[in-house]
XYZ file of N, CA and C in Angstrom:
96
model
N -40.828 99.015 -37.147
C -39.597 98.251 -37.418
C -38.566 98.536 -36.334
N -38.378 99.817 -36.019
C -37.418 100.195 -34.979
C -37.856 99.619 -33.637
N -39.145 99.629 -33.399
C -39.664 99.081 -32.142
C -39.342 97.593 -32.055
N -39.418 96.904 -33.184
C -39.114 95.473 -33.201
C -37.654 95.240 -32.857
N -36.774 96.081 -33.402
C -35.347 95.950 -33.101
C -35.102 96.203 -31.624
N -35.781 97.196 -31.084
C -35.617 97.530 -29.665
C -36.064 96.348 -28.808
N -37.184 95.739 -29.161
C -37.673 94.586 -28.407
C -36.698 93.426 -28.526
N -36.114 93.273 -29.708
C -35.141 92.196 -29.917
C -33.909 92.421 -29.042
N -33.456 93.686 -28.972
C -32.298 94.005 -28.138
C -32.610 93.727 -26.674
N -33.794 94.140 -26.242
C -34.200 93.914 -24.851
C -34.253 92.415 -24.567
N -34.773 91.660 -25.515
C -34.866 90.210 -25.352
C -33.474 89.599 -25.248
N -32.577 90.019 -26.132
C -31.210 89.490 -26.136
C -30.497 89.834 -24.835
N -30.661 91.061 -24.373
C -30.028 91.464 -23.117
C -30.608 90.645 -21.969
N -31.889 90.352 -22.052
C -32.529 89.561 -21.007
C -31.956 88.151 -20.967
N -31.533 87.673 -22.129
C -30.964 86.332 -22.219
C -29.448 86.358 -22.018
N -28.920 87.538 -21.676
C -27.478 87.697 -21.440
C -26.652 87.343 -22.672
N -27.163 87.720 -23.840
C -26.423 87.462 -25.071
C -25.334 88.515 -25.218
N -24.155 88.089 -25.632
C -23.058 89.035 -25.809
C -23.415 90.003 -26.935
N -23.273 91.307 -26.649
C -23.707 92.333 -27.589
C -23.014 92.211 -28.938
N -21.739 91.842 -28.940
C -21.004 91.784 -30.203
C -21.538 90.681 -31.106
N -22.272 89.732 -30.524
C -22.832 88.647 -31.322
C -24.171 89.025 -31.943
N -24.696 90.190 -31.520
C -25.981 90.636 -32.062
C -25.761 91.282 -33.430
N -26.281 90.646 -34.466
C -26.125 91.163 -35.827
C -27.506 91.386 -36.439
N -27.594 92.286 -37.408
C -28.881 92.554 -38.081
C -29.545 91.271 -38.573
N -28.734 90.341 -39.106
C -29.296 89.102 -39.619
C -29.976 88.321 -38.498
N -29.323 88.277 -37.339
C -29.883 87.548 -36.203
C -31.163 88.210 -35.710
N -31.180 89.553 -35.713
C -32.368 90.274 -35.265
C -33.529 90.009 -36.215
N -33.242 89.992 -37.523
C -34.301 89.762 -38.500
C -34.894 88.375 -38.311
N -34.039 87.407 -38.026
C -34.523 86.043 -37.810
C -35.407 86.010 -36.572
N -35.013 86.746 -35.524
C -35.792 86.777 -34.294
C -37.143 87.444 -34.501
N -37.165 88.500 -35.327
C -38.414 89.222 -35.564
C -39.372 88.361 -36.381
N -38.861 87.677 -37.377
C -39.705 86.840 -38.212
C -39.945 85.516 -37.512
């Protein structure tokens, strides 16, 4: 689960997503 969050963060950073816009709900949607 933690690995999935880490991959999601890496993906978001790769897409230049603003960090403050990264929320648990958004990460869960990305993982699923």
